[in-house]
Structure formats: C-alpha cells, structure tokens
C-alpha cells in the first residue's frame, strides 16, 4: 500500500553514552520533516544527555543500558524494539544517527525522499569532518582478496556502508536482521549489517546532497604504536581499538567469502603479532639506552 510522505514516520535510532551536545539536539529540533519518533538507547549516561533528547517535540522511546552495550549492543536493542513494535509500518523509515554529528534542516526529508525514490536500497549520508572540512566517509568497497577497504562514490562499486546517517525502510531493516553484540560489540557491527544487506541483494547508495558532519575527535583509537608492552596488549584487545584482532576475526567469519576466510584471518593475526613484537623490541631498546 502506498503512503503519502506525511503518513510515513521516521524512527531515529540514537545510541549514546554521555556527551550529547546542544548542537545535535538543535539539528533534530530544526528538521523540516516533523513525523519523527526517537528511539533513544541510553547506555548508562550520567550527564544530561537523555534529558536533552527527551525534551525535543517528538515521541521518545527510551531503552536503558548499563554502560556495556556499546554500538553493536545498542543497535541490537533498537532492532528488537522495532521488530516487536506493531505500530511500525513496512513503509516507515529507520534512520540511524550518531550523537556526535550535525546536519542541515532538510537532512531527514531529503533522506526520506531518496529512500522512497530508490526502493530495495540502503542509503547512508556522506560524512564530512567538523575539524577539517574533508570528506571522511562515503561508500566503501571491500576487496576480500587483500582485506582492503576503499572509499568510493560509485554505486556499482559499493558493497559496504557505515551507519553514520543510514536510511532504510522498516520492512527492509527488519528483513536484513539483527546484530551480533557479542561477536561485534562496537567496530564493524555496522559494516557487517550493510555487507549482509548487499549479499541479500540490496543496493548500497550514497548521494552528494545527503551530508552529515562528524566529530572525528570522539572516535576510538586506530593506532597503538609507541606504547609499552602491557599497554599495547591491553589496548589491542579493547573494544575501543578499531583493529582488535578478535573482532576482526569474527567479522571475517561472518562476512568474508569462504575462499578468502583463512588467509584474511592469518593476515589479521600476523599484523597483531608484529605490533606486539615491536612493542617488546622497543622496551629492549629503551633499557639499553638507559644502561648507556
């Protein structure tokens, strides 16, 4: 059944743990699309983040965590809520927003138009860094033969997307399925979902007119070089580390074609072992320098 734009509700999933600022709340408040419902996954915030969002003039559904949900767990909680909510219609729209982003007043209306114009698609906004003004995220092409991730704006090349401003119909979102909060608690949980969508036959798209501004200073860490052996080992297996070898192994097991699984798992662990060895060598060099 076709629905007019006014009848299509946009359910906005917002995972957060503190640090929701006024600028993000203002972006939501100033949207020209008003039929919005917020799914607020508050993972144990201790500041005023929740009240900033519940004070907005929209229906709010609050899902509470204890600080251990992380991104993947928060998305899975929101997915379960949507799947079990009988008031969600097939043609309603799901939007995932990160609380460290900002966007224009027509961002949601434009995304809703695009998802209606391109059925059987997952659409993600292109991200621009607030700090540098540079484009930092668009479509992604994963080359499994060498486990590389390349940014691309060519729809024919995109087989992966982030969820930093992702739009999908509720029907498609539910059909693609939930998340894996134990196997992928934080990094790569959104990549896995979108790769799964691609493998199910959905088109993954980005558009230059759909822009979101991201605070790159709030991301986790992507490098652990220069640390002591103990700190290197602890950081390597932290959920905040983007290259955590355990979660990258899980990602490969879930997503990678069979012919490339073993070689890519070996790649992940070889890189990790090299980092640990480098930290040990650094300790020995420092001790020698001290003795001299």
XYZ file of C-alpha atoms in Angstrom:
292
model
C 0.000 0.000 0.000
C 1.371 3.418 -0.947
C 1.564 6.044 1.747
C 1.922 9.794 1.464
C 5.058 11.397 2.854
C 3.072 12.886 5.740
C 1.994 9.423 6.901
C 5.457 7.890 6.820
C 7.037 8.041 10.246
C 10.802 8.164 10.583
C 12.102 6.205 13.564
C 15.502 7.577 14.547
C 17.836 5.239 16.422
C 20.252 7.245 18.580
C 22.761 5.217 20.629
C 24.710 7.249 23.184
C 26.713 7.174 26.387
C 27.010 10.770 27.630
C 28.262 13.727 25.559
C 25.096 14.523 23.601
C 25.592 18.219 22.948
C 23.132 21.007 22.274
C 24.128 21.287 18.604
C 22.994 17.718 17.861
C 19.694 18.250 19.687
C 19.157 21.519 17.811
C 19.702 19.756 14.477
C 16.902 17.341 15.345
C 14.654 20.113 16.619
C 15.053 22.163 13.432
C 14.154 19.451 10.916
C 11.510 20.373 8.352
C 10.260 16.759 8.465
C 8.172 16.533 11.638
C 6.750 12.997 11.707
C 9.620 11.682 13.808
C 9.932 9.210 16.650
C 13.168 8.875 18.621
C 14.488 5.510 19.807
C 16.984 6.577 22.459
C 19.405 3.858 23.527
C 20.989 5.364 26.630
C 23.893 3.143 27.622
C 24.264 4.309 31.208
C 24.711 8.057 30.730
C 25.488 10.072 33.857
C 25.121 13.554 32.388
C 22.122 15.412 30.936
C 22.254 13.684 27.541
C 18.920 11.893 27.905
C 17.019 14.965 29.068
C 18.345 16.987 26.119
C 16.754 14.482 23.749
C 13.522 13.729 25.606
C 12.800 17.472 25.743
C 12.528 17.565 21.943
C 8.982 17.828 20.486
C 8.855 14.207 19.321
C 7.682 10.885 20.691
C 10.564 9.236 22.532
C 11.142 5.572 23.331
C 13.934 5.099 25.866
C 15.971 1.894 26.038
C 18.341 1.786 29.001
C 21.726 0.093 29.135
C 24.248 -0.333 31.934
C 27.272 1.018 30.068
C 28.160 -2.294 28.435
C 26.006 -2.225 25.302
C 28.478 -0.415 23.070
C 27.432 0.370 19.496
C 26.557 -3.154 18.382
C 24.550 -3.901 21.505
C 22.682 -0.603 21.277
C 21.760 -1.250 17.642
C 20.571 -4.748 18.501
C 18.352 -3.435 21.321
C 16.846 -0.891 18.924
C 16.343 -3.564 16.266
C 14.448 -5.770 18.741
C 12.255 -2.832 19.749
C 11.371 -2.080 16.118
C 10.774 -5.727 15.242
C 8.317 -6.173 18.122
C 6.582 -2.791 17.771
C 3.268 -3.370 16.000
C 2.848 0.349 15.314
C 5.817 0.327 12.913
C 4.579 0.029 9.315
C 6.510 -1.522 6.428
C 6.841 1.834 4.647
C 8.047 3.705 7.711
C 11.703 4.676 7.665
C 14.522 3.745 10.017
C 17.351 6.246 10.430
C 20.477 5.606 12.495
C 22.167 8.750 13.810
C 25.301 9.144 15.901
C 25.136 11.772 18.620
C 28.446 13.401 17.609
C 27.054 14.511 14.237
C 25.342 17.610 12.860
C 23.191 18.059 9.765
C 21.026 20.552 7.921
C 17.337 21.246 8.421
C 16.258 19.226 5.368
C 18.513 16.237 6.077
C 15.752 13.835 7.111
C 13.263 14.972 4.466
C 15.894 14.525 1.748
C 16.844 11.083 3.040
C 13.173 10.080 3.133
C 12.734 11.226 -0.478
C 15.764 9.234 -1.609
C 14.759 6.012 0.143
C 11.332 6.293 -1.496
C 12.899 7.040 -4.891
C 15.308 4.085 -4.686
C 13.466 1.023 -3.337
C 15.382 -2.035 -2.148
C 18.257 0.209 -1.116
C 20.217 1.121 1.974
C 21.311 4.764 1.887
C 23.986 6.344 4.069
C 24.945 10.007 4.271
C 28.405 11.102 3.228
C 30.326 12.345 6.262
C 32.426 15.497 6.424
C 34.835 16.115 9.307
C 33.888 19.053 11.529
C 37.583 19.553 12.258
C 38.999 19.617 8.719
C 36.031 20.034 6.387
C 37.292 16.996 4.475
C 35.085 14.151 3.287
C 35.837 11.232 5.624
C 33.160 8.680 4.816
C 31.082 7.703 1.799
C 30.549 4.357 0.143
C 33.017 1.552 0.824
C 34.340 -1.179 -1.433
C 35.709 -4.198 0.418
C 38.279 -6.194 -1.547
C 38.288 -9.553 0.175
C 41.349 -10.907 -1.614
C 43.575 -8.461 0.293
C 41.158 -7.308 3.038
C 41.221 -3.666 1.986
C 38.526 -1.026 2.497
C 38.391 1.705 -0.155
C 36.171 4.782 -0.168
C 34.074 5.134 -3.325
C 31.065 7.110 -4.531
C 30.343 4.741 -7.425
C 27.194 2.769 -6.632
C 28.390 -0.125 -8.784
C 31.468 -0.475 -6.547
C 29.858 -0.065 -3.112
C 29.453 -3.298 -1.164
C 29.684 -1.848 2.346
C 28.465 1.226 4.251
C 28.797 2.741 7.683
C 25.687 3.652 9.668
C 26.639 7.279 10.274
C 23.292 8.559 8.982
C 21.807 5.388 7.454
C 18.279 5.245 5.995
C 16.240 2.103 5.262
C 12.567 1.225 5.148
C 11.340 -0.548 8.264
C 10.438 -3.587 6.173
C 13.966 -3.883 4.787
C 15.635 -3.118 8.116
C 13.716 -5.915 9.831
C 14.247 -8.340 6.948
C 18.026 -7.878 6.970
C 18.081 -8.998 10.595
C 19.612 -8.072 13.922
C 23.167 -7.515 15.052
C 25.861 -9.577 16.786
C 26.665 -7.661 20.001
C 28.874 -10.431 21.414
C 30.845 -11.146 18.246
C 30.964 -7.489 17.126
C 30.225 -5.267 20.121
C 31.408 -1.990 18.593
C 33.544 -1.543 15.482
C 32.465 -3.355 12.296
C 28.937 -4.053 13.575
C 27.512 -1.560 11.073
C 29.762 -2.817 8.265
C 28.587 -6.384 8.877
C 24.916 -5.356 8.710
C 25.372 -3.474 5.428
C 27.507 -6.199 3.848
C 24.791 -8.682 4.788
C 22.227 -6.406 3.122
C 24.368 -6.277 -0.017
C 24.690 -10.061 -0.049
C 20.889 -10.293 0.208
C 20.539 -8.217 -2.958
C 20.045 -4.685 -1.630
C 21.755 -1.780 -3.370
C 24.004 0.330 -1.146
C 23.996 4.018 -2.046
C 25.315 7.426 -1.037
C 24.456 10.830 -2.500
C 26.448 14.058 -2.567
C 23.408 16.077 -1.446
C 22.979 13.945 1.694
C 25.713 15.237 4.011
C 26.359 14.808 7.711
C 29.111 16.467 9.766
C 31.071 14.222 12.106
C 33.241 14.972 15.134
C 36.351 12.906 14.425
C 37.869 13.739 17.816
C 35.370 11.461 19.568
C 36.185 8.231 17.760
C 38.105 5.362 19.348
C 41.743 4.699 18.592
C 43.157 3.287 15.382
C 46.827 3.133 16.378
C 48.512 1.715 19.481
C 52.132 2.197 18.433
C 54.628 3.672 20.878
C 53.041 2.120 23.969
C 54.594 -0.242 26.489
C 54.115 -3.978 26.015
C 51.451 -4.199 28.726
C 49.563 -1.180 27.403
C 49.880 -2.449 23.833
C 48.445 -5.847 24.754
C 45.629 -4.298 26.797
C 44.763 -1.785 24.079
C 44.870 -4.373 21.303
C 42.019 -6.343 22.855
C 39.972 -3.330 23.908
C 36.559 -2.727 22.364
C 37.744 0.821 21.624
C 40.502 -0.394 19.293
C 39.347 -0.459 15.681
C 41.807 -3.232 14.741
C 41.054 -5.580 17.648
C 42.088 -8.961 16.146
C 39.354 -10.958 17.884
C 36.545 -8.829 16.489
C 38.185 -8.565 13.075
C 38.373 -12.366 13.023
C 34.665 -12.557 13.882
C 33.918 -10.038 11.130
C 35.774 -12.187 8.591
C 33.979 -15.337 9.725
C 30.604 -13.601 9.343
C 31.165 -11.718 6.088
C 34.103 -12.951 4.062
C 33.662 -15.373 1.142
C 34.877 -18.851 2.055
C 37.874 -18.830 -0.301
C 39.403 -15.813 1.495
C 38.489 -16.561 5.131
C 41.642 -18.386 6.246
C 44.157 -16.097 4.536
C 42.433 -12.995 5.922
C 42.334 -14.375 9.461
C 46.062 -15.074 9.153
C 46.621 -11.508 7.917
C 44.826 -10.077 10.943
C 46.836 -12.069 13.461
C 50.188 -11.584 11.714
C 49.708 -7.809 11.885
C 48.730 -8.033 15.564
C 51.718 -10.220 16.449
C 54.049 -7.795 14.660
C 52.678 -4.918 16.739
C 53.278 -6.857 19.970
C 56.808 -7.832 18.900
C 57.536 -4.213 18.012
C 56.471 -3.112 21.496
C 58.783 -5.727 23.058
C 61.700 -4.624 20.878
C 61.009 -1.042 21.889
C 61.278 -1.989 25.568
C 64.652 -3.668 24.979
C 65.990 -0.642 23.095
C 64.845 1.660 25.891
C 66.590 -0.497 28.501
C 69.848 -0.462 26.507
C 69.658 3.298 26.128
C 69.152 3.646 29.894
C 72.190 1.454 30.646
C 74.370 3.559 28.360
